[in-house]
Coordinates of C-alpha atoms in Angstrom, one line a residue:
X1 CA 0.0 0.0 0.0
X2 CA 2.7 2.5 1.0
X3 CA 4.9 1.6 -2.0
X4 CA 1.9 1.8 -4.4
X5 CA 0.9 5.2 -3.2
X6 CA 4.4 6.5 -3.5
X7 CA 4.9 5.0 -7.0
X8 CA 1.5 5.9 -8.5
X9 CA 0.7 9.2 -6.7
X10 CA 4.0 10.4 -5.4
X11 CA 2.8 10.7 -1.8
X12 CA 4.2 9.2 1.5
X13 CA 1.4 7.5 3.4
X14 CA 0.9 6.2 6.9
X15 CA -1.6 3.4 7.3
X16 CA -4.1 4.4 10.0
X17 CA -6.0 1.0 10.1
X18 CA -7.4 -1.8 8.0
X19 CA -10.8 -0.9 6.6
X20 CA -12.5 -3.7 4.6
X21 CA -11.8 -6.8 2.6
X22 CA -13.8 -7.2 -0.6
X23 CA -13.9 -10.2 -2.9
X24 CA -15.4 -10.5 -6.3
X25 CA -15.4 -13.1 -9.0
X26 CA -14.9 -11.7 -12.5
X27 CA -14.9 -13.7 -15.7
X28 CA -11.1 -13.4 -15.7
X29 CA -10.8 -14.7 -12.2
X30 CA -11.3 -13.8 -8.5
X31 CA -10.0 -10.6 -6.9
X32 CA -9.5 -9.8 -3.2
X33 CA -9.2 -6.2 -2.4
X34 CA -7.8 -5.2 1.0
X35 CA -8.6 -1.6 1.8
X36 CA -7.0 0.6 4.4
X37 CA -7.5 4.1 5.8
X38 CA -4.4 6.1 5.2
X39 CA -3.0 9.5 6.0
X40 CA -1.3 11.4 3.3
X41 CA -1.1 14.7 5.3
X42 CA -2.3 17.1 2.6
X43 CA 0.6 16.3 0.2
X44 CA 0.4 17.3 -3.5
X45 CA -0.4 14.4 -5.7
X46 CA 1.9 13.8 -8.6
X47 CA 0.5 11.2 -11.1
X48 CA 3.0 8.7 -12.5
X49 CA 0.7 6.0 -13.8
X50 CA -2.8 7.5 -14.1
X51 CA -4.1 10.3 -16.4
X52 CA -6.1 12.1 -13.7
X53 CA -7.5 11.9 -10.2
X54 CA -10.5 13.4 -8.6
X55 CA -11.5 14.0 -5.0
X56 CA -15.1 13.2 -4.4
X57 CA -17.5 13.5 -1.5
X58 CA -18.1 10.2 0.1
X59 CA -21.9 10.7 -0.4
X60 CA -21.3 10.7 -4.1
X61 CA -19.0 7.7 -4.5
X62 CA -21.8 5.3 -5.6
X63 CA -22.6 7.7 -8.4
X64 CA -19.3 6.8 -10.1
X65 CA -18.8 3.9 -12.4
X66 CA -17.1 1.6 -9.9
X67 CA -16.0 -1.9 -10.5
X68 CA -18.0 -4.6 -8.6
X69 CA -15.2 -5.3 -6.1
X70 CA -15.0 -1.5 -5.2
X71 CA -18.7 -1.1 -4.4
X72 CA -18.7 -2.7 -0.9
X73 CA -15.8 -0.4 0.0
X74 CA -17.7 2.7 -1.1
X75 CA -20.8 1.5 0.6
X76 CA -19.0 0.9 3.9
X77 CA -17.3 4.4 3.7
X78 CA -20.6 6.0 3.1
X79 CA -22.1 4.1 6.0
X80 CA -19.5 5.2 8.6
X81 CA -18.9 8.7 7.4
X82 CA -22.3 10.0 6.6

């Protein structure tokens, strides 16, 4: 997690705590996502792999075109933050 955030977004992160495990079976195979709450301390994001990023209110996450394995994570975030 820390390495990926550094490589892909150019930020140093501190893991605050484990959040949720989400599993989904796609036609290509099964995926298990482990999500964590992290602190990036208001650092500037520098994209290395992605074309763009967007900060979104938690209440609006389910309005985005999320992949099936991402939906339980967005639902849980909405449940605990709103």
